[in-house]
Amino acid sequence: MSNNGWMVSRPCQNNEAHHCPGHKPEPKPCQKEDDCCCKKDMLKALELLFNEKIKEYVCFHKFSFIGRKYLVGTFLEKDEIGHDNTAAPWAKLKSIDPCQSDYINILANGFYYPIPTTVYHKYNYFVPYPVDKVSLCDLEAIQFEYYPCVGGWSFKERLTSLLDKKHPFMCCKDDDCCCGDTTFRNLSFSTNNVNLTAGWLALKNAEVLGRVGNVLVLSDTSSNKISFVCLESIGFYGSYYGFGGAYDTFDEPVTPDEPATLDEPNIE
């Protein structure tokens, strides 16, 4: 399967998941000074995309990378079109190296400032400096598109079958090193799809597929797009109720400038 002559399997050449040379080091205890909670798990999540079950269906030339200060492979849309606030991804994921977990190899002709805009004005916020590597410590989320599977399991079913709980929550920003655990429990136990924000990314009506350690895996219900989101980056989240849902029943908040008043007594 190809797109514009570029083979999907190309990123896998000499970069298939493999064991690093030498003996596997013993896992180190959680260190409070480690601030990259999702770095290793984001790499593990990307490794899954080279699994034989799904590799041929991943659009490796349609990736986007949501960083803390910039976006690569997409821009923030001023007018919401789908179920998120980012444009269709267009950067390439070239390769990953399981033995080098600090960065991944990509191909993009520049990056965007995180300012909402339209397709007609997007170049006002575009910096045309080509980049070919992404620091995993800088990423809040990764999004990519996939080809529909022909017959048998859908792509989402194939991907979900690869997600499990082998990779524990290991985040070193609080005392118990499991900051993302509560967030994941709240999201996964919801009977509805979810709305959430992660850095500059905002998702609406997203389906929770599972996780890889501290990385949450979600599916866009309006397109063939998957999101890998760092649980530590999630700021706001809640259940999606659709239009005319539960949020319409909320009472108006009482402002501090308007003290509450008692109703006049009914005197007959």
PDB file of C-alpha atoms in Angstrom:
ATOM      1  CA  MET A   1       0.000   0.000   0.000  1.00  0.00           C
ATOM      2  CA  SER A   2       1.417   3.368  -0.914  1.00  0.00           C
ATOM      3  CA  ASN A   3       0.624   7.046  -1.044  1.00  0.00           C
ATOM      4  CA  ASN A   4       2.241   9.272  -3.675  1.00  0.00           C
ATOM      5  CA  GLY A   5       4.825   6.583  -4.262  1.00  0.00           C
ATOM      6  CA  TRP A   6       5.908   6.488  -0.636  1.00  0.00           C
ATOM      7  CA  MET A   7       5.689   3.008   0.850  1.00  0.00           C
ATOM      8  CA  VAL A   8       4.078   2.732   4.261  1.00  0.00           C
ATOM      9  CA  SER A   9       6.491  -0.018   5.236  1.00  0.00           C
ATOM     10  CA  ARG A  10       9.492   2.210   4.556  1.00  0.00           C
ATOM     11  CA  PRO A  11       9.757   3.608   8.117  1.00  0.00           C
ATOM     12  CA  CYS A  12      10.204   0.035   9.342  1.00  0.00           C
ATOM     13  CA  GLN A  13      13.371  -0.630   7.354  1.00  0.00           C
ATOM     14  CA  ASN A  14      16.134  -1.433   9.818  1.00  0.00           C
ATOM     15  CA  ASN A  15      13.966   0.044  12.533  1.00  0.00           C
ATOM     16  CA  GLU A  16      11.711  -2.819  13.511  1.00  0.00           C
ATOM     17  CA  ALA A  17      11.178  -3.247  17.224  1.00  0.00           C
ATOM     18  CA  HIS A  18      14.170  -5.159  18.507  1.00  0.00           C
ATOM     19  CA  HIS A  19      16.106  -5.783  21.673  1.00  0.00           C
ATOM     20  CA  CYS A  20      18.896  -3.376  22.440  1.00  0.00           C
ATOM     21  CA  PRO A  21      22.383  -4.918  22.461  1.00  0.00           C
ATOM     22  CA  GLY A  22      23.667  -6.182  25.764  1.00  0.00           C
ATOM     23  CA  HIS A  23      21.782  -7.257  28.839  1.00  0.00           C
ATOM     24  CA  LYS A  24      18.512  -5.598  29.682  1.00  0.00           C
ATOM     25  CA  PRO A  25      19.168  -3.180  32.551  1.00  0.00           C
ATOM     26  CA  GLU A  26      17.248  -3.507  35.770  1.00  0.00           C
ATOM     27  CA  PRO A  27      14.380  -0.999  36.058  1.00  0.00           C
ATOM     28  CA  LYS A  28      15.416   2.054  38.012  1.00  0.00           C
ATOM     29  CA  PRO A  29      13.335   3.328  40.914  1.00  0.00           C
ATOM     30  CA  CYS A  30      11.235   6.391  40.283  1.00  0.00           C
ATOM     31  CA  GLN A  31      13.260   9.577  40.500  1.00  0.00           C
ATOM     32  CA  LYS A  32      11.498  12.795  41.483  1.00  0.00           C
ATOM     33  CA  GLU A  33      13.725  14.881  39.231  1.00  0.00           C
ATOM     34  CA  ASP A  34      12.604  12.987  36.118  1.00  0.00           C
ATOM     35  CA  ASP A  35      10.098  15.321  34.448  1.00  0.00           C
ATOM     36  CA  CYS A  36       9.565  13.328  31.226  1.00  0.00           C
ATOM     37  CA  CYS A  37       6.729  11.097  32.374  1.00  0.00           C
ATOM     38  CA  CYS A  38       5.588  10.047  28.899  1.00  0.00           C
ATOM     39  CA  LYS A  39       8.870   9.804  27.000  1.00  0.00           C
ATOM     40  CA  LYS A  40       9.436   6.049  27.219  1.00  0.00           C
ATOM     41  CA  ASP A  41       5.756   5.157  26.953  1.00  0.00           C
ATOM     42  CA  MET A  42       5.259   7.350  23.879  1.00  0.00           C
ATOM     43  CA  LEU A  43       8.091   5.420  22.243  1.00  0.00           C
ATOM     44  CA  LYS A  44       6.434   2.115  23.229  1.00  0.00           C
ATOM     45  CA  ALA A  45       3.143   3.328  21.748  1.00  0.00           C
ATOM     46  CA  LEU A  46       4.870   4.211  18.468  1.00  0.00           C
ATOM     47  CA  GLU A  47       6.553   0.795  18.397  1.00  0.00           C
ATOM     48  CA  LEU A  48       3.090  -0.795  18.327  1.00  0.00           C
ATOM     49  CA  LEU A  49       2.462   0.828  14.938  1.00  0.00           C
ATOM     50  CA  PHE A  50       5.117  -1.449  13.420  1.00  0.00           C
ATOM     51  CA  ASN A  51       3.286  -4.568  14.600  1.00  0.00           C
ATOM     52  CA  GLU A  52       2.281  -6.898  11.761  1.00  0.00           C
ATOM     53  CA  LYS A  53      -1.405  -6.583  12.716  1.00  0.00           C
ATOM     54  CA  ILE A  54      -1.613  -2.892  11.836  1.00  0.00           C
ATOM     55  CA  LYS A  55       1.623  -1.756  10.157  1.00  0.00           C
ATOM     56  CA  GLU A  56       0.312  -1.779   6.592  1.00  0.00           C
ATOM     57  CA  TYR A  57      -2.720   0.338   7.550  1.00  0.00           C
ATOM     58  CA  VAL A  58      -0.857   3.174   9.293  1.00  0.00           C
ATOM     59  CA  CYS A  59      -0.484   6.357   7.209  1.00  0.00           C
ATOM     60  CA  PHE A  60       3.125   7.102   8.124  1.00  0.00           C
ATOM     61  CA  HIS A  61       3.017  10.213   5.932  1.00  0.00           C
ATOM     62  CA  LYS A  62       0.086  11.700   7.876  1.00  0.00           C
ATOM     63  CA  PHE A  63       1.378  12.435  11.379  1.00  0.00           C
ATOM     64  CA  SER A  64       1.217  15.530  13.555  1.00  0.00           C
ATOM     65  CA  PHE A  65       3.170  16.346  16.698  1.00  0.00           C
ATOM     66  CA  ILE A  66       1.762  18.607  19.416  1.00  0.00           C
ATOM     67  CA  GLY A  67       4.642  20.142  21.346  1.00  0.00           C
ATOM     68  CA  ARG A  68       4.656  22.391  24.379  1.00  0.00           C
ATOM     69  CA  LYS A  69       5.336  25.532  22.322  1.00  0.00           C
ATOM     70  CA  TYR A  70       4.958  24.584  18.650  1.00  0.00           C
ATOM     71  CA  LEU A  71       3.042  22.211  16.377  1.00  0.00           C
ATOM     72  CA  VAL A  72       4.544  20.155  13.554  1.00  0.00           C
ATOM     73  CA  GLY A  73       2.447  18.598  10.808  1.00  0.00           C
ATOM     74  CA  THR A  74      -0.713  20.527  11.692  1.00  0.00           C
ATOM     75  CA  PHE A  75      -2.041  23.887  12.872  1.00  0.00           C
ATOM     76  CA  LEU A  76      -4.801  24.992  15.234  1.00  0.00           C
ATOM     77  CA  GLU A  77      -8.075  25.539  13.410  1.00  0.00           C
ATOM     78  CA  LYS A  78     -10.068  28.650  14.218  1.00  0.00           C
ATOM     79  CA  ASP A  79     -13.308  27.144  12.950  1.00  0.00           C
ATOM     80  CA  GLU A  80     -13.991  23.668  14.277  1.00  0.00           C
ATOM     81  CA  ILE A  81     -14.614  21.210  11.447  1.00  0.00           C
ATOM     82  CA  GLY A  82     -14.288  17.768  13.030  1.00  0.00           C
ATOM     83  CA  HIS A  83     -14.012  16.574  16.593  1.00  0.00           C
ATOM     84  CA  ASP A  84     -10.730  18.273  17.420  1.00  0.00           C
ATOM     85  CA  ASN A  85      -9.107  21.669  16.971  1.00  0.00           C
ATOM     86  CA  THR A  86      -6.259  20.609  14.660  1.00  0.00           C
ATOM     87  CA  ALA A  87      -6.015  20.394  10.878  1.00  0.00           C
ATOM     88  CA  ALA A  88      -5.447  17.102   9.056  1.00  0.00           C
ATOM     89  CA  PRO A  89      -1.897  15.826   9.758  1.00  0.00           C
ATOM     90  CA  TRP A  90       0.723  15.946   7.014  1.00  0.00           C
ATOM     91  CA  ALA A  91       4.194  15.301   8.535  1.00  0.00           C
ATOM     92  CA  LYS A  92       6.012  11.970   8.065  1.00  0.00           C
ATOM     93  CA  LEU A  93       7.152   9.566  10.746  1.00  0.00           C
ATOM     94  CA  LYS A  94      10.378   8.206   9.249  1.00  0.00           C
ATOM     95  CA  SER A  95      11.704   5.859  11.917  1.00  0.00           C
ATOM     96  CA  ILE A  96      12.126   5.144  15.600  1.00  0.00           C
ATOM     97  CA  ASP A  97      15.010   3.621  17.488  1.00  0.00           C
ATOM     98  CA  PRO A  98      13.963   1.566  20.549  1.00  0.00           C
ATOM     99  CA  CYS A  99      17.486   1.954  21.930  1.00  0.00           C
ATOM    100  CA  GLN A 100      17.403   5.758  21.708  1.00  0.00           C
ATOM    101  CA  SER A 101      14.343   7.014  23.557  1.00  0.00           C
ATOM    102  CA  ASP A 102      15.069  10.750  23.498  1.00  0.00           C
ATOM    103  CA  TYR A 103      13.854  11.521  19.980  1.00  0.00           C
ATOM    104  CA  ILE A 104      12.173  10.119  16.865  1.00  0.00           C
ATOM    105  CA  ASN A 105      12.952  10.784  13.206  1.00  0.00           C
ATOM    106  CA  ILE A 106      10.378  12.719  11.189  1.00  0.00           C
ATOM    107  CA  LEU A 107      10.162  14.840   8.047  1.00  0.00           C
ATOM    108  CA  ALA A 108       8.415  18.226   8.004  1.00  0.00           C
ATOM    109  CA  ASN A 109       9.069  21.469   6.134  1.00  0.00           C
ATOM    110  CA  GLY A 110       8.436  23.680   9.161  1.00  0.00           C
ATOM    111  CA  PHE A 111       6.300  24.234  12.241  1.00  0.00           C
ATOM    112  CA  TYR A 112       3.408  26.399  13.416  1.00  0.00           C
ATOM    113  CA  TYR A 113       2.882  28.779  16.292  1.00  0.00           C
ATOM    114  CA  PRO A 114      -0.090  27.613  18.421  1.00  0.00           C
ATOM    115  CA  ILE A 115      -2.443  30.346  17.207  1.00  0.00           C
ATOM    116  CA  PRO A 116      -5.902  29.393  15.871  1.00  0.00           C
ATOM    117  CA  THR A 117      -6.270  30.327  12.219  1.00  0.00           C
ATOM    118  CA  THR A 118      -7.913  29.285   8.956  1.00  0.00           C
ATOM    119  CA  VAL A 119      -6.522  27.400   5.991  1.00  0.00           C
ATOM    120  CA  TYR A 120      -6.326  30.721   4.110  1.00  0.00           C
ATOM    121  CA  HIS A 121      -4.197  32.450   6.756  1.00  0.00           C
ATOM    122  CA  LYS A 122      -2.237  29.543   8.230  1.00  0.00           C
ATOM    123  CA  TYR A 123       1.065  30.650   6.683  1.00  0.00           C
ATOM    124  CA  ASN A 124       0.956  33.802   8.798  1.00  0.00           C
ATOM    125  CA  TYR A 125       1.892  31.554  11.720  1.00  0.00           C
ATOM    126  CA  PHE A 126       4.146  29.118   9.867  1.00  0.00           C
ATOM    127  CA  VAL A 127       7.925  29.014  10.376  1.00  0.00           C
ATOM    128  CA  PRO A 128       9.496  27.451   7.233  1.00  0.00           C
ATOM    129  CA  TYR A 129      12.445  25.821   8.981  1.00  0.00           C
ATOM    130  CA  PRO A 130      12.609  22.118   8.017  1.00  0.00           C
ATOM    131  CA  VAL A 131      12.901  19.700  10.947  1.00  0.00           C
ATOM    132  CA  ASP A 132      13.761  16.000  11.014  1.00  0.00           C
ATOM    133  CA  LYS A 133      13.737  15.080  14.714  1.00  0.00           C
ATOM    134  CA  VAL A 134      11.275  15.449  17.594  1.00  0.00           C
ATOM    135  CA  SER A 135      12.205  15.419  21.265  1.00  0.00           C
ATOM    136  CA  LEU A 136       9.900  12.997  23.056  1.00  0.00           C
ATOM    137  CA  CYS A 137      10.210  15.085  26.217  1.00  0.00           C
ATOM    138  CA  ASP A 138       8.585  18.032  24.432  1.00  0.00           C
ATOM    139  CA  LEU A 139       5.519  16.179  23.163  1.00  0.00           C
ATOM    140  CA  GLU A 140       2.040  16.577  24.618  1.00  0.00           C
ATOM    141  CA  ALA A 141       0.380  14.403  21.958  1.00  0.00           C
ATOM    142  CA  ILE A 142       0.819  12.667  18.597  1.00  0.00           C
ATOM    143  CA  GLN A 143      -1.940  12.216  16.025  1.00  0.00           C
ATOM    144  CA  PHE A 144      -1.995  10.123  12.862  1.00  0.00           C
ATOM    145  CA  GLU A 145      -4.401   8.757  10.272  1.00  0.00           C
ATOM    146  CA  TYR A 146      -4.927   5.175   9.140  1.00  0.00           C
ATOM    147  CA  TYR A 147      -6.294   3.321   6.120  1.00  0.00           C
ATOM    148  CA  PRO A 148      -9.558   1.390   6.649  1.00  0.00           C
ATOM    149  CA  CYS A 149      -8.973  -2.346   7.047  1.00  0.00           C
ATOM    150  CA  VAL A 150     -10.535  -4.560   4.389  1.00  0.00           C
ATOM    151  CA  GLY A 151     -12.465  -7.426   5.978  1.00  0.00           C
ATOM    152  CA  GLY A 152     -12.021  -8.878   9.445  1.00  0.00           C
ATOM    153  CA  TRP A 153     -11.208  -6.641  12.382  1.00  0.00           C
ATOM    154  CA  SER A 154     -11.304  -2.884  12.016  1.00  0.00           C
ATOM    155  CA  PHE A 155      -8.129  -0.884  12.579  1.00  0.00           C
ATOM    156  CA  LYS A 156      -9.387   0.249  15.988  1.00  0.00           C
ATOM    157  CA  GLU A 157     -10.029  -3.359  17.017  1.00  0.00           C
ATOM    158  CA  ARG A 158      -6.571  -4.412  15.867  1.00  0.00           C
ATOM    159  CA  LEU A 159      -4.915  -1.532  17.703  1.00  0.00           C
ATOM    160  CA  THR A 160      -6.962  -2.098  20.860  1.00  0.00           C
ATOM    161  CA  SER A 161      -5.885  -5.749  20.933  1.00  0.00           C
ATOM    162  CA  LEU A 162      -2.273  -4.564  21.279  1.00  0.00           C
ATOM    163  CA  LEU A 163      -3.006  -2.321  24.262  1.00  0.00           C
ATOM    164  CA  ASP A 164      -2.710  -3.833  27.701  1.00  0.00           C
ATOM    165  CA  LYS A 165      -1.575  -3.087  31.213  1.00  0.00           C
ATOM    166  CA  LYS A 166       1.936  -4.469  30.947  1.00  0.00           C
ATOM    167  CA  HIS A 167       3.396  -0.986  31.201  1.00  0.00           C
ATOM    168  CA  PRO A 168       2.657   0.486  34.662  1.00  0.00           C
ATOM    169  CA  PHE A 169       2.032   4.143  35.378  1.00  0.00           C
ATOM    170  CA  MET A 170       5.416   5.635  36.230  1.00  0.00           C
ATOM    171  CA  CYS A 171       5.336   9.384  36.608  1.00  0.00           C
ATOM    172  CA  CYS A 172       7.609  11.220  38.974  1.00  0.00           C
ATOM    173  CA  LYS A 173       5.729  14.434  39.583  1.00  0.00           C
ATOM    174  CA  ASP A 174       4.093  13.473  42.842  1.00  0.00           C
ATOM    175  CA  ASP A 175       4.795  11.278  45.837  1.00  0.00           C
ATOM    176  CA  ASP A 176       3.298   8.035  44.554  1.00  0.00           C
ATOM    177  CA  CYS A 177       4.671   8.327  40.984  1.00  0.00           C
ATOM    178  CA  CYS A 178       1.277   7.542  39.438  1.00  0.00           C
ATOM    179  CA  CYS A 179      -0.152  10.914  38.449  1.00  0.00           C
ATOM    180  CA  GLY A 180      -1.892   9.585  35.341  1.00  0.00           C
ATOM    181  CA  ASP A 181      -3.593   6.679  37.109  1.00  0.00           C
ATOM    182  CA  THR A 182      -6.563   8.663  38.430  1.00  0.00           C
ATOM    183  CA  THR A 183      -7.098  10.457  35.123  1.00  0.00           C
ATOM    184  CA  PHE A 184      -7.138   7.180  33.208  1.00  0.00           C
ATOM    185  CA  ARG A 185      -9.531   5.540  35.664  1.00  0.00           C
ATOM    186  CA  ASN A 186     -11.984   8.430  35.408  1.00  0.00           C
ATOM    187  CA  LEU A 187     -11.856   8.412  31.607  1.00  0.00           C
ATOM    188  CA  SER A 188     -11.956   4.640  31.098  1.00  0.00           C
ATOM    189  CA  PHE A 189     -14.843   4.096  33.527  1.00  0.00           C
ATOM    190  CA  SER A 190     -17.016   6.656  31.737  1.00  0.00           C
ATOM    191  CA  THR A 191     -19.884   5.092  29.792  1.00  0.00           C
ATOM    192  CA  ASN A 192     -19.744   7.952  27.281  1.00  0.00           C
ATOM    193  CA  ASN A 193     -17.085   9.153  24.912  1.00  0.00           C
ATOM    194  CA  VAL A 194     -14.995  11.977  26.317  1.00  0.00           C
ATOM    195  CA  ASN A 195     -13.979  15.586  25.796  1.00  0.00           C
ATOM    196  CA  LEU A 196     -10.500  16.588  26.911  1.00  0.00           C
ATOM    197  CA  THR A 197      -7.641  19.014  26.501  1.00  0.00           C
ATOM    198  CA  ALA A 198      -3.956  18.098  26.381  1.00  0.00           C
ATOM    199  CA  GLY A 199      -1.674  21.063  25.939  1.00  0.00           C
ATOM    200  CA  TRP A 200      -2.819  22.840  22.751  1.00  0.00           C
ATOM    201  CA  LEU A 201      -4.927  19.870  21.643  1.00  0.00           C
ATOM    202  CA  ALA A 202      -8.675  19.718  22.316  1.00  0.00           C
ATOM    203  CA  LEU A 203     -10.723  16.589  21.550  1.00  0.00           C
ATOM    204  CA  LYS A 204     -14.504  16.200  21.465  1.00  0.00           C
ATOM    205  CA  ASN A 205     -16.484  12.957  21.534  1.00  0.00           C
ATOM    206  CA  ALA A 206     -13.290  10.868  21.516  1.00  0.00           C
ATOM    207  CA  GLU A 207     -13.407   7.124  22.144  1.00  0.00           C
ATOM    208  CA  VAL A 208     -10.957   5.788  24.743  1.00  0.00           C
ATOM    209  CA  LEU A 209      -9.259   2.678  23.336  1.00  0.00           C
ATOM    210  CA  GLY A 210      -6.798   2.082  26.173  1.00  0.00           C
ATOM    211  CA  ARG A 211      -3.323   3.117  27.201  1.00  0.00           C
ATOM    212  CA  VAL A 212       0.364   2.306  27.027  1.00  0.00           C
ATOM    213  CA  GLY A 213       1.726   3.261  30.427  1.00  0.00           C
ATOM    214  CA  ASN A 214       1.275   7.028  30.772  1.00  0.00           C
ATOM    215  CA  VAL A 215       0.018   7.444  27.191  1.00  0.00           C
ATOM    216  CA  LEU A 216      -3.727   7.480  26.563  1.00  0.00           C
ATOM    217  CA  VAL A 217      -4.905   6.124  23.190  1.00  0.00           C
ATOM    218  CA  LEU A 218      -8.064   7.649  21.701  1.00  0.00           C
ATOM    219  CA  SER A 219      -9.972   7.399  18.440  1.00  0.00           C
ATOM    220  CA  ASP A 220     -11.710  10.259  16.639  1.00  0.00           C
ATOM    221  CA  THR A 221     -15.334   9.280  16.061  1.00  0.00           C
ATOM    222  CA  SER A 222     -15.702  11.571  13.029  1.00  0.00           C
ATOM    223  CA  SER A 223     -12.609  10.527  11.038  1.00  0.00           C
ATOM    224  CA  ASN A 224      -9.879   7.899  10.731  1.00  0.00           C
ATOM    225  CA  LYS A 225      -7.565   9.638  13.201  1.00  0.00           C
ATOM    226  CA  ILE A 226      -5.870   8.233  16.318  1.00  0.00           C
ATOM    227  CA  SER A 227      -4.427  10.309  19.170  1.00  0.00           C
ATOM    228  CA  PHE A 228      -1.628   9.334  21.548  1.00  0.00           C
ATOM    229  CA  VAL A 229      -1.976  11.722  24.499  1.00  0.00           C
ATOM    230  CA  CYS A 230       0.326  12.114  27.474  1.00  0.00           C
ATOM    231  CA  LEU A 231      -1.846  11.620  30.557  1.00  0.00           C
ATOM    232  CA  GLU A 232       0.234  14.216  32.383  1.00  0.00           C
ATOM    233  CA  SER A 233      -0.739  16.808  29.764  1.00  0.00           C
ATOM    234  CA  ILE A 234      -4.495  16.402  30.241  1.00  0.00           C
ATOM    235  CA  GLY A 235      -5.858  19.505  31.913  1.00  0.00           C
ATOM    236  CA  PHE A 236      -9.652  19.308  31.519  1.00  0.00           C
ATOM    237  CA  TYR A 237     -11.841  16.325  30.729  1.00  0.00           C
ATOM    238  CA  GLY A 238     -15.389  15.062  31.014  1.00  0.00           C
ATOM    239  CA  SER A 239     -18.041  12.879  29.419  1.00  0.00           C
ATOM    240  CA  TYR A 240     -19.458  13.808  26.030  1.00  0.00           C
ATOM    241  CA  TYR A 241     -23.251  14.147  26.104  1.00  0.00           C
ATOM    242  CA  GLY A 242     -23.842  15.515  22.622  1.00  0.00           C
ATOM    243  CA  PHE A 243     -25.970  18.505  21.753  1.00  0.00           C
ATOM    244  CA  GLY A 244     -28.770  19.181  24.191  1.00  0.00           C
ATOM    245  CA  GLY A 245     -27.036  16.995  26.776  1.00  0.00           C
ATOM    246  CA  ALA A 246     -26.547  17.290  30.493  1.00  0.00           C
ATOM    247  CA  TYR A 247     -24.666  20.581  30.302  1.00  0.00           C
ATOM    248  CA  ASP A 248     -27.895  22.351  29.271  1.00  0.00           C
ATOM    249  CA  THR A 249     -29.323  21.742  32.749  1.00  0.00           C
ATOM    250  CA  PHE A 250     -26.547  23.556  34.623  1.00  0.00           C
ATOM    251  CA  ASP A 251     -27.669  26.507  36.719  1.00  0.00           C
ATOM    252  CA  GLU A 252     -26.223  29.923  36.013  1.00  0.00           C
ATOM    253  CA  PRO A 253     -23.346  30.661  38.417  1.00  0.00           C
ATOM    254  CA  VAL A 254     -23.834  33.319  41.061  1.00  0.00           C
ATOM    255  CA  THR A 255     -21.338  36.124  40.521  1.00  0.00           C
ATOM    256  CA  PRO A 256     -19.462  37.554  43.524  1.00  0.00           C
ATOM    257  CA  ASP A 257     -20.835  41.035  42.731  1.00  0.00           C
ATOM    258  CA  GLU A 258     -24.420  39.864  43.112  1.00  0.00           C
ATOM    259  CA  PRO A 259     -25.147  38.806  46.696  1.00  0.00           C
ATOM    260  CA  ALA A 260     -27.839  36.208  47.066  1.00  0.00           C
ATOM    261  CA  THR A 261     -31.240  37.655  48.027  1.00  0.00           C
ATOM    262  CA  LEU A 262     -34.165  36.048  49.771  1.00  0.00           C
ATOM    263  CA  ASP A 263     -37.540  35.937  48.075  1.00  0.00           C
ATOM    264  CA  GLU A 264     -40.119  38.391  49.371  1.00  0.00           C
ATOM    265  CA  PRO A 265     -42.443  36.707  51.874  1.00  0.00           C
ATOM    266  CA  ASN A 266     -45.904  35.913  50.585  1.00  0.00           C
ATOM    267  CA  ILE A 267     -48.274  37.981  52.776  1.00  0.00           C
ATOM    268  CA  GLU A 268     -51.967  37.376  52.389  1.00  0.00           C
TER     269      GLU A 268
END
